[in-house]
């Protein structure tokens, strides 16, 4: 149980375009979903926290107009990187907190490369 | 002061030995504690959660929690080369989730 999927697993896009990443909890309802970014050999960096049906809470320094988060249901959250630039290239990972517990389960991650 | 502190390592142990990973946290109100394993290029995987003082064992893994000392540890018995990874400590305090920067473990065959 407690499986989280992410799609796509890898994406290459041109500078200036937008990319949408989906995160789904497959066998449980997620009270809260989190979006992280991780650069090579660096630690996880929390970007934002989203609760179903409400606006996401962004961490300091993360542009909410650039990283659009939609948490449409208890099993789906999406992150859209708008007007992507090469410096946005990174490993984006979502996690979902199972309702009734405090356990976070991570998706497999999406490797974004902006050319 | 960071919310969660871990020694970044690298920590090297020979195969078959016990690996001991440590973590301290700053918020005394923290209620739940987790250990994640992250292989290079992969996302973190939850391996242990612990909520009350004492030890919790799961296979070769034992989590230890001491709330008075604000300290949580992970012991890996009979370490295997496949245990080589970065281990992340995470703490939930009042709906805030904090991760440590991780300890890199290498198990030498």
Tab-separated table of C-alpha atoms in Angstrom:
chain	number	residue	atom	x	y	z
A	1	UNK	CA	0.000	0.000	0.000
A	2	UNK	CA	0.829	3.724	0.176
A	3	UNK	CA	1.951	4.128	-3.402
A	4	UNK	CA	2.455	7.518	-4.985
A	5	UNK	CA	2.923	7.921	-8.710
A	6	UNK	CA	4.349	10.812	-10.655
A	7	UNK	CA	4.090	11.546	-14.331
A	8	UNK	CA	6.142	12.106	-16.361
A	9	UNK	CA	9.265	10.533	-14.923
A	10	UNK	CA	11.495	12.516	-17.238
A	11	UNK	CA	10.831	15.530	-19.416
A	12	UNK	CA	12.929	17.725	-21.644
A	13	UNK	CA	11.465	21.043	-22.692
A	14	UNK	CA	12.587	24.202	-24.389
A	15	UNK	CA	13.196	27.415	-22.513
A	16	UNK	CA	10.027	29.483	-22.231
A	17	UNK	CA	7.600	26.596	-22.347
A	18	UNK	CA	5.497	25.217	-19.489
A	19	UNK	CA	5.596	21.743	-18.030
A	20	UNK	CA	2.948	20.023	-15.923
A	21	UNK	CA	3.823	17.271	-13.468
A	22	UNK	CA	1.141	15.068	-11.961
A	23	UNK	CA	1.278	13.425	-8.554
A	24	UNK	CA	-1.259	10.783	-7.561
A	25	UNK	CA	-1.787	8.760	-4.419
A	26	UNK	CA	-2.905	5.415	-5.822
A	27	UNK	CA	-4.289	3.528	-2.851
A	28	UNK	CA	-4.947	6.106	-0.176
A	29	UNK	CA	-6.387	9.546	0.320
A	30	UNK	CA	-3.854	12.275	0.861
A	31	UNK	CA	-4.749	15.050	3.254
A	32	UNK	CA	-1.766	17.030	2.168
A	33	UNK	CA	0.671	16.833	-0.704
A	34	UNK	CA	4.115	18.327	-0.819
A	35	UNK	CA	6.368	19.370	-3.679
A	36	UNK	CA	10.132	19.221	-3.354
A	37	UNK	CA	13.045	20.037	-5.581
A	38	UNK	CA	16.424	18.407	-5.324
A	39	UNK	CA	19.619	19.391	-7.097
A	40	UNK	CA	22.379	16.803	-7.603
A	41	UNK	CA	24.027	15.759	-4.347
A	42	UNK	CA	21.962	18.297	-2.429
A	43	UNK	CA	19.244	17.823	0.139
A	44	UNK	CA	15.521	17.988	-0.470
A	45	UNK	CA	14.131	21.479	-0.663
A	46	UNK	CA	10.452	21.903	0.147
A	47	UNK	CA	8.794	24.150	-2.408
A	48	UNK	CA	5.168	24.140	-1.324
A	49	UNK	CA	2.501	22.366	0.657
A	50	UNK	CA	-0.951	21.858	-0.775
A	51	UNK	CA	-4.204	20.780	0.784
A	52	UNK	CA	-7.104	19.552	-1.265
A	53	UNK	CA	-9.408	22.361	-2.295
A	54	UNK	CA	-7.300	25.194	-0.951
A	55	UNK	CA	-4.428	27.332	-2.118
A	56	UNK	CA	-0.936	26.016	-1.773
A	57	UNK	CA	1.437	27.403	0.826
A	58	UNK	CA	4.768	28.271	-0.742
A	59	UNK	CA	8.118	28.314	1.001
A	60	UNK	CA	10.078	31.514	1.131
A	61	UNK	CA	11.837	32.229	-2.120
A	62	UNK	CA	9.586	30.029	-4.252
A	63	UNK	CA	7.621	32.025	-6.829
A	64	UNK	CA	3.987	31.016	-6.722
A	65	UNK	CA	3.309	32.471	-10.178
A	66	UNK	CA	6.082	30.395	-11.657
A	67	UNK	CA	5.312	27.135	-9.882
A	68	UNK	CA	1.558	26.692	-10.091
A	69	UNK	CA	0.098	24.042	-7.840
A	70	UNK	CA	-3.396	22.628	-8.109
A	71	UNK	CA	-4.692	20.086	-5.639
A	72	UNK	CA	-7.945	19.083	-7.286
A	73	UNK	CA	-8.798	16.020	-5.241
A	74	UNK	CA	-7.617	13.895	-2.336
A	75	UNK	CA	-5.575	11.804	-4.746
A	76	UNK	CA	-4.211	14.297	-7.281
A	77	UNK	CA	-1.951	17.315	-7.191
A	78	UNK	CA	-0.245	18.980	-10.136
A	79	UNK	CA	2.779	21.242	-10.378
A	80	UNK	CA	3.148	23.410	-13.458
A	81	UNK	CA	6.500	25.019	-14.106
A	82	UNK	CA	5.656	28.050	-16.214
A	83	UNK	CA	8.045	29.769	-18.614
A	84	UNK	CA	10.758	27.297	-17.727
A	85	UNK	CA	14.398	28.324	-17.797
A	86	UNK	CA	17.546	26.181	-17.726
A	87	UNK	CA	18.020	26.976	-14.031
A	88	UNK	CA	14.694	25.241	-13.358
A	89	UNK	CA	16.288	21.963	-14.433
A	90	UNK	CA	16.116	19.735	-11.398
A	91	UNK	CA	14.613	16.617	-9.855
A	92	UNK	CA	11.055	17.395	-8.717
A	93	UNK	CA	9.552	15.051	-6.170
A	94	UNK	CA	6.079	15.024	-4.711
A	95	UNK	CA	4.959	13.355	-1.534
A	96	UNK	CA	1.573	12.622	-0.053
A	97	UNK	CA	0.627	12.449	3.584
A	98	UNK	CA	-1.819	9.651	4.228
A	99	UNK	CA	-5.028	10.844	5.840
A	100	UNK	CA	-5.084	10.004	9.541
A	101	UNK	CA	-1.337	9.487	9.813
A	102	UNK	CA	1.689	11.723	9.617
A	103	UNK	CA	3.540	9.484	7.211
A	104	UNK	CA	4.697	10.954	3.926
A	105	UNK	CA	5.122	8.736	0.909
A	106	UNK	CA	7.169	9.953	-1.994
A	107	UNK	CA	6.552	9.657	-5.685
A	108	UNK	CA	9.392	8.412	-7.897
A	109	UNK	CA	10.268	11.937	-9.001
A	110	UNK	CA	10.350	13.823	-12.284
A	111	UNK	CA	13.637	14.810	-13.824
A	112	UNK	CA	13.152	18.078	-15.684
A	113	UNK	CA	15.708	19.330	-18.175
A	114	UNK	CA	15.180	22.738	-19.749
A	115	UNK	CA	17.251	23.388	-22.856
B	1	UNK	CA	19.668	26.451	14.487
B	2	UNK	CA	18.206	23.965	12.047
B	3	UNK	CA	15.069	22.119	13.008
B	4	UNK	CA	16.621	18.740	12.293
B	5	UNK	CA	20.331	18.038	12.364
B	6	UNK	CA	22.192	15.056	11.007
B	7	UNK	CA	25.848	14.340	10.512
B	8	UNK	CA	26.306	14.427	6.754
B	9	UNK	CA	28.953	11.731	6.836
B	10	UNK	CA	30.060	9.906	4.875
B	11	UNK	CA	29.739	7.004	7.268
B	12	UNK	CA	31.505	3.827	6.232
B	13	UNK	CA	30.978	0.451	7.856
B	14	UNK	CA	32.133	-3.031	6.835
B	15	UNK	CA	29.581	-5.534	5.623
B	16	UNK	CA	27.936	-7.318	8.526
B	17	UNK	CA	28.572	-4.519	11.024
B	18	UNK	CA	26.029	-2.306	12.746
B	19	UNK	CA	25.514	1.112	11.200
B	20	UNK	CA	24.351	3.808	13.608
B	21	UNK	CA	22.734	6.950	12.269
B	22	UNK	CA	21.858	9.853	14.524
B	23	UNK	CA	19.521	12.801	14.384
B	24	UNK	CA	18.647	15.629	16.759
B	25	UNK	CA	15.713	17.995	16.550
B	26	UNK	CA	14.955	21.341	18.112
B	27	UNK	CA	11.172	21.427	18.615
B	28	UNK	CA	10.177	19.740	21.886
B	29	UNK	CA	6.603	19.556	20.647
B	30	UNK	CA	7.562	17.173	17.842
B	31	UNK	CA	5.304	14.180	17.808
B	32	UNK	CA	6.351	11.865	15.025
B	33	UNK	CA	9.677	10.828	13.637
B	34	UNK	CA	10.668	9.095	10.451
B	35	UNK	CA	13.642	7.614	8.704
B	36	UNK	CA	13.833	7.618	4.925
B	37	UNK	CA	16.367	5.963	2.662
B	38	UNK	CA	17.326	7.613	-0.613
B	39	UNK	CA	19.414	5.923	-3.253
B	40	UNK	CA	21.318	8.128	-5.655
B	41	UNK	CA	19.025	9.472	-8.355
B	42	UNK	CA	15.891	8.098	-6.685
B	43	UNK	CA	13.253	9.559	-4.416
B	44	UNK	CA	13.161	8.894	-0.650
B	45	UNK	CA	11.559	5.724	0.665
B	46	UNK	CA	10.012	5.523	4.122
B	47	UNK	CA	11.668	2.762	6.146
B	48	UNK	CA	10.712	3.493	9.751
B	49	UNK	CA	8.366	5.657	11.755
B	50	UNK	CA	8.400	6.039	15.531
B	51	UNK	CA	6.062	7.959	17.776
B	52	UNK	CA	6.918	7.079	21.376
B	53	UNK	CA	10.059	6.845	23.462
B	54	UNK	CA	12.048	3.665	23.235
B	55	UNK	CA	12.990	1.256	20.511
B	56	UNK	CA	11.052	0.049	17.515
B	57	UNK	CA	12.387	-2.857	15.516
B	58	UNK	CA	11.574	-3.881	11.968
B	59	UNK	CA	13.761	-6.568	10.520
B	60	UNK	CA	17.368	-5.379	10.522
B	61	UNK	CA	16.309	-1.823	11.370
B	62	UNK	CA	15.808	-0.402	14.857
B	63	UNK	CA	14.668	3.147	15.476
B	64	UNK	CA	15.348	4.664	18.869
B	65	UNK	CA	13.612	7.744	20.226
B	66	UNK	CA	14.520	9.789	23.279
B	67	UNK	CA	12.248	12.812	23.507
B	68	UNK	CA	13.926	14.150	26.639
B	69	UNK	CA	17.204	14.395	24.751
B	70	UNK	CA	15.468	15.298	21.469
B	71	UNK	CA	17.321	12.543	19.767
B	72	UNK	CA	16.328	9.837	17.325
B	73	UNK	CA	18.576	7.198	15.842
B	74	UNK	CA	18.491	4.384	13.348
B	75	UNK	CA	20.494	1.203	13.755
B	76	UNK	CA	21.028	-1.119	10.833
B	77	UNK	CA	22.191	-4.577	11.871
B	78	UNK	CA	24.112	-6.908	9.579
B	79	UNK	CA	24.731	-4.072	7.142
B	80	UNK	CA	24.704	-5.019	3.491
B	81	UNK	CA	26.217	-3.219	0.480
B	82	UNK	CA	22.635	-2.638	-0.688
B	83	UNK	CA	22.121	-0.475	2.414
B	84	UNK	CA	24.534	2.077	0.942
B	85	UNK	CA	22.399	5.176	0.511
B	86	UNK	CA	21.603	8.516	2.096
B	87	UNK	CA	19.403	8.281	5.174
B	88	UNK	CA	17.101	11.177	5.923
B	89	UNK	CA	15.657	11.905	9.315
B	90	UNK	CA	12.283	13.662	9.334
B	91	UNK	CA	10.294	15.166	12.154
B	92	UNK	CA	6.672	16.272	12.267
B	93	UNK	CA	6.024	19.162	14.633
B	94	UNK	CA	2.574	20.714	14.629
B	95	UNK	CA	1.770	20.002	10.985
B	96	UNK	CA	5.209	21.125	9.896
B	97	UNK	CA	7.440	18.502	8.406
B	98	UNK	CA	11.193	18.972	8.655
B	99	UNK	CA	13.869	16.916	6.962
B	100	UNK	CA	17.503	16.681	7.902
B	101	UNK	CA	20.099	17.010	5.184
B	102	UNK	CA	20.822	13.300	5.335
B	103	UNK	CA	23.693	11.008	6.268
B	104	UNK	CA	25.507	9.193	3.499
B	105	UNK	CA	26.188	5.548	4.404
B	106	UNK	CA	28.584	3.277	2.552
B	107	UNK	CA	28.739	-0.407	3.422
B	108	UNK	CA	32.045	-1.858	2.323
B	109	UNK	CA	31.962	-5.483	1.074
